Amino acid sequence: MTPPPRQLSPLVTALNDLTPEQLSRFSRHIILPGFGREAQRRLLSARVAVVGAGGLGSPILLYLAAAGVGTIGIIDDDTVEASNLQRQVIHSVRDVGRSKADSAREAVLTHNPEATVNLHPIRLNAQNALDILGGYDLVLDGSDNFTTRYLASDAAEILNIPCVWGSILRFTGQVTTFWNVPNDGRLGVTYRDLFPEPPAPGTTPSCAEGGVLGVLCATIGSAMATEAVKLITGVGTTLLGRVLHYDALSGKWREFALERDPERVPVTQLEEDEVTCSLPPETAHEPDCAPEPATAGTLPRTHAWTARELAHALQHRESSVDAWQLIDIREPAERDIAVIPGSRHIPLTDFSAGNATQLLPHDAPVVLYCHHGVRSAHLLADLERAGFTQVHHLTGGIESWSRTVDDSVPRY
């Protein structure tokens, strides 16, 4: 049974009065029943931290700026890539290669020149999270990895500030509000009540591997911004204790109850467990110079091949049926975007269904590759347990191949 919605007291105290220009600009807010000048003043006095200036961060930042939030902190250490533009609407083509934090700040100030924008162009970690988030009234977590999600929620629990969380993957999204001890005197919930334990590394696909419907970011990001406005002003009821799930294909919203785990140990200090959905580009692990060419009889012995090692091995691969095989385990839609020449396609789903292992040779080497090297690493381990002894995989996946061997191969 879904718990009753919780209407909380306003999070932020209204400070300065509105100027004539602000009365005009925010008039559509002010005339709302139950909103008025006081709620708008609270928005102008609010300090909001946004983790991530990407798919979710884009609509969050733009709508918070337009709503008149006085101080906005942008936490992002990434740079804009062309593949971001399909969903990260705060950036444009001219921003490719720029810092996402810088690009987002420019867009925020374009919408609201009176806003104070604090840039934190670093990755949130156990050492800096409390210092950064401690300067804000609430945090909106638009990150795309489990490590940062746990950090943001844990830091918010220690600081006892609300954390509005959202996530998206493929055609679905979720949104809720976490707050350890809300201002209504009742205990609240945190991310660890929703997900007590992180998933095993690589078991959950990232947006880069699973894909994401671009417009879904607007739906979930706007819902997160709405939660922030309600928390700041005290208008309406929050999602605390309720998780909204949206299926874009059916257009249906579903609501789930979220209760506090009475056995959960409170978080009193930050710890950083590396939990990844995907691996970063492997360029940092590439050798400084190319290895000696691998002849047909001298393939790399390690189970993890770099892109350069694979390139040299392909250059000298024998054409006989007994030669080693390069297997692309990505989904068909991914192969339509980019492919390493000379590879054979056996999707990971075929292995999961148990239909593909008989297609692999037991007496010849096999090299697996995927997008970033996560799925191939897990399949390698599974195949070794099944008795395959000559299985290898490409670290960094086709992303590493494009970055270090052939930049004409599209990155996605």
JSON list of C-alpha atoms in Angstrom, two decimals, residues 280-363:
[
{"chain": "A", "resi": 280, "resn": "PRO", "atom": "CA", "xyz": [36.06, 4.32, -18.95]},
{"chain": "A", "resi": 281, "resn": "PRO", "atom": "CA", "xyz": [38.04, 4.55, -22.16]},
{"chain": "A", "resi": 282, "resn": "GLU", "atom": "CA", "xyz": [41.16, 2.44, -21.84]},
{"chain": "A", "resi": 283, "resn": "THR", "atom": "CA", "xyz": [43.55, 4.92, -23.41]},
{"chain": "A", "resi": 284, "resn": "ALA", "atom": "CA", "xyz": [45.28, 5.38, -20.07]},
{"chain": "A", "resi": 285, "resn": "HIS", "atom": "CA", "xyz": [46.16, 1.69, -20.09]},
{"chain": "A", "resi": 286, "resn": "GLU", "atom": "CA", "xyz": [47.58, 1.62, -23.59]},
{"chain": "A", "resi": 287, "resn": "PRO", "atom": "CA", "xyz": [51.37, 1.25, -23.88]},
{"chain": "A", "resi": 288, "resn": "ASP", "atom": "CA", "xyz": [53.33, 4.37, -24.76]},
{"chain": "A", "resi": 289, "resn": "CYS", "atom": "CA", "xyz": [54.64, 2.69, -27.88]},
{"chain": "A", "resi": 290, "resn": "ALA", "atom": "CA", "xyz": [53.25, -0.02, -30.11]},
{"chain": "A", "resi": 291, "resn": "PRO", "atom": "CA", "xyz": [54.20, -3.60, -29.21]},
{"chain": "A", "resi": 292, "resn": "GLU", "atom": "CA", "xyz": [56.17, -5.82, -31.50]},
{"chain": "A", "resi": 293, "resn": "PRO", "atom": "CA", "xyz": [53.98, -7.14, -34.32]},
{"chain": "A", "resi": 294, "resn": "ALA", "atom": "CA", "xyz": [52.12, -10.29, -33.31]},
{"chain": "A", "resi": 295, "resn": "THR", "atom": "CA", "xyz": [52.67, -13.02, -35.82]},
{"chain": "A", "resi": 296, "resn": "ALA", "atom": "CA", "xyz": [50.19, -15.79, -36.41]},
{"chain": "A", "resi": 297, "resn": "GLY", "atom": "CA", "xyz": [51.96, -17.96, -33.87]},
{"chain": "A", "resi": 298, "resn": "THR", "atom": "CA", "xyz": [52.72, -15.32, -31.25]},
{"chain": "A", "resi": 299, "resn": "LEU", "atom": "CA", "xyz": [49.46, -13.83, -30.08]},
{"chain": "A", "resi": 300, "resn": "PRO", "atom": "CA", "xyz": [49.46, -11.86, -26.80]},
{"chain": "A", "resi": 301, "resn": "ARG", "atom": "CA", "xyz": [49.30, -14.28, -23.88]},
{"chain": "A", "resi": 302, "resn": "THR", "atom": "CA", "xyz": [47.32, -12.05, -21.56]},
{"chain": "A", "resi": 303, "resn": "HIS", "atom": "CA", "xyz": [43.55, -12.43, -21.40]},
{"chain": "A", "resi": 304, "resn": "ALA", "atom": "CA", "xyz": [43.15, -8.66, -21.73]},
{"chain": "A", "resi": 305, "resn": "TRP", "atom": "CA", "xyz": [44.27, -7.26, -25.08]},
{"chain": "A", "resi": 306, "resn": "THR", "atom": "CA", "xyz": [44.79, -3.58, -25.76]},
{"chain": "A", "resi": 307, "resn": "ALA", "atom": "CA", "xyz": [43.49, -2.07, -28.96]},
{"chain": "A", "resi": 308, "resn": "ARG", "atom": "CA", "xyz": [46.99, -1.79, -30.39]},
{"chain": "A", "resi": 309, "resn": "GLU", "atom": "CA", "xyz": [47.71, -5.44, -29.64]},
{"chain": "A", "resi": 310, "resn": "LEU", "atom": "CA", "xyz": [44.50, -6.41, -31.40]},
{"chain": "A", "resi": 311, "resn": "ALA", "atom": "CA", "xyz": [45.39, -4.25, -34.41]},
{"chain": "A", "resi": 312, "resn": "HIS", "atom": "CA", "xyz": [48.77, -5.94, -34.81]},
{"chain": "A", "resi": 313, "resn": "ALA", "atom": "CA", "xyz": [47.25, -9.39, -34.35]},
{"chain": "A", "resi": 314, "resn": "LEU", "atom": "CA", "xyz": [44.61, -8.67, -37.00]},
{"chain": "A", "resi": 315, "resn": "GLN", "atom": "CA", "xyz": [47.28, -7.46, -39.38]},
{"chain": "A", "resi": 316, "resn": "HIS", "atom": "CA", "xyz": [49.02, -10.83, -39.20]},
{"chain": "A", "resi": 317, "resn": "ARG", "atom": "CA", "xyz": [46.04, -13.12, -38.76]},
{"chain": "A", "resi": 318, "resn": "GLU", "atom": "CA", "xyz": [46.02, -16.25, -40.87]},
{"chain": "A", "resi": 319, "resn": "SER", "atom": "CA", "xyz": [43.11, -16.71, -43.23]},
{"chain": "A", "resi": 320, "resn": "SER", "atom": "CA", "xyz": [42.60, -20.41, -42.47]},
{"chain": "A", "resi": 321, "resn": "VAL", "atom": "CA", "xyz": [39.60, -21.66, -40.56]},
{"chain": "A", "resi": 322, "resn": "ASP", "atom": "CA", "xyz": [41.90, -22.62, -37.70]},
{"chain": "A", "resi": 323, "resn": "ALA", "atom": "CA", "xyz": [42.97, -19.00, -37.09]},
{"chain": "A", "resi": 324, "resn": "TRP", "atom": "CA", "xyz": [41.80, -17.16, -34.00]},
{"chain": "A", "resi": 325, "resn": "GLN", "atom": "CA", "xyz": [38.41, -15.47, -34.09]},
{"chain": "A", "resi": 326, "resn": "LEU", "atom": "CA", "xyz": [37.34, -11.94, -33.16]},
{"chain": "A", "resi": 327, "resn": "ILE", "atom": "CA", "xyz": [33.79, -12.00, -31.75]},
{"chain": "A", "resi": 328, "resn": "ASP", "atom": "CA", "xyz": [31.58, -8.92, -31.43]},
{"chain": "A", "resi": 329, "resn": "ILE", "atom": "CA", "xyz": [29.13, -9.59, -28.57]},
{"chain": "A", "resi": 330, "resn": "ARG", "atom": "CA", "xyz": [27.24, -6.27, -28.78]},
{"chain": "A", "resi": 331, "resn": "GLU", "atom": "CA", "xyz": [23.61, -5.97, -29.76]},
{"chain": "A", "resi": 332, "resn": "PRO", "atom": "CA", "xyz": [22.70, -5.68, -33.47]},
{"chain": "A", "resi": 333, "resn": "ALA", "atom": "CA", "xyz": [21.78, -1.99, -33.13]},
{"chain": "A", "resi": 334, "resn": "GLU", "atom": "CA", "xyz": [25.25, -1.25, -31.77]},
{"chain": "A", "resi": 335, "resn": "ARG", "atom": "CA", "xyz": [26.91, -3.10, -34.63]},
{"chain": "A", "resi": 336, "resn": "ASP", "atom": "CA", "xyz": [24.93, -0.94, -37.05]},
{"chain": "A", "resi": 337, "resn": "ILE", "atom": "CA", "xyz": [26.75, 2.09, -35.63]},
{"chain": "A", "resi": 338, "resn": "ALA", "atom": "CA", "xyz": [30.33, 0.83, -35.62]},
{"chain": "A", "resi": 339, "resn": "VAL", "atom": "CA", "xyz": [32.27, -2.38, -36.14]},
{"chain": "A", "resi": 340, "resn": "ILE", "atom": "CA", "xyz": [35.86, -3.62, -36.02]},
{"chain": "A", "resi": 341, "resn": "PRO", "atom": "CA", "xyz": [36.68, -5.11, -39.44]},
{"chain": "A", "resi": 342, "resn": "GLY", "atom": "CA", "xyz": [37.23, -8.85, -39.46]},
{"chain": "A", "resi": 343, "resn": "SER", "atom": "CA", "xyz": [34.91, -9.59, -36.55]},
{"chain": "A", "resi": 344, "resn": "ARG", "atom": "CA", "xyz": [32.13, -12.13, -36.31]},
{"chain": "A", "resi": 345, "resn": "HIS", "atom": "CA", "xyz": [28.86, -11.18, -34.60]},
{"chain": "A", "resi": 346, "resn": "ILE", "atom": "CA", "xyz": [27.42, -13.31, -31.80]},
{"chain": "A", "resi": 347, "resn": "PRO", "atom": "CA", "xyz": [25.28, -11.12, -29.48]},
{"chain": "A", "resi": 348, "resn": "LEU", "atom": "CA", "xyz": [25.66, -11.54, -25.74]},
{"chain": "A", "resi": 349, "resn": "THR", "atom": "CA", "xyz": [21.95, -12.36, -25.55]},
{"chain": "A", "resi": 350, "resn": "ASP", "atom": "CA", "xyz": [22.67, -15.54, -27.52]},
{"chain": "A", "resi": 351, "resn": "PHE", "atom": "CA", "xyz": [25.23, -16.58, -24.91]},
{"chain": "A", "resi": 352, "resn": "SER", "atom": "CA", "xyz": [22.78, -15.77, -22.11]},
{"chain": "A", "resi": 353, "resn": "ALA", "atom": "CA", "xyz": [20.18, -17.98, -23.78]},
{"chain": "A", "resi": 354, "resn": "GLY", "atom": "CA", "xyz": [22.71, -20.81, -23.96]},
{"chain": "A", "resi": 355, "resn": "ASN", "atom": "CA", "xyz": [22.67, -20.95, -27.75]},
{"chain": "A", "resi": 356, "resn": "ALA", "atom": "CA", "xyz": [26.12, -19.64, -28.61]},
{"chain": "A", "resi": 357, "resn": "THR", "atom": "CA", "xyz": [28.84, -21.55, -26.79]},
{"chain": "A", "resi": 358, "resn": "GLN", "atom": "CA", "xyz": [28.69, -24.37, -29.33]},
{"chain": "A", "resi": 359, "resn": "LEU", "atom": "CA", "xyz": [29.60, -21.83, -32.02]},
{"chain": "A", "resi": 360, "resn": "LEU", "atom": "CA", "xyz": [32.98, -21.13, -30.41]},
{"chain": "A", "resi": 361, "resn": "PRO", "atom": "CA", "xyz": [36.06, -23.25, -31.12]},
{"chain": "A", "resi": 362, "resn": "HIS", "atom": "CA", "xyz": [37.64, -25.05, -28.17]},
{"chain": "A", "resi": 363, "resn": "ASP", "atom": "CA", "xyz": [41.00, -25.43, -29.92]}
]
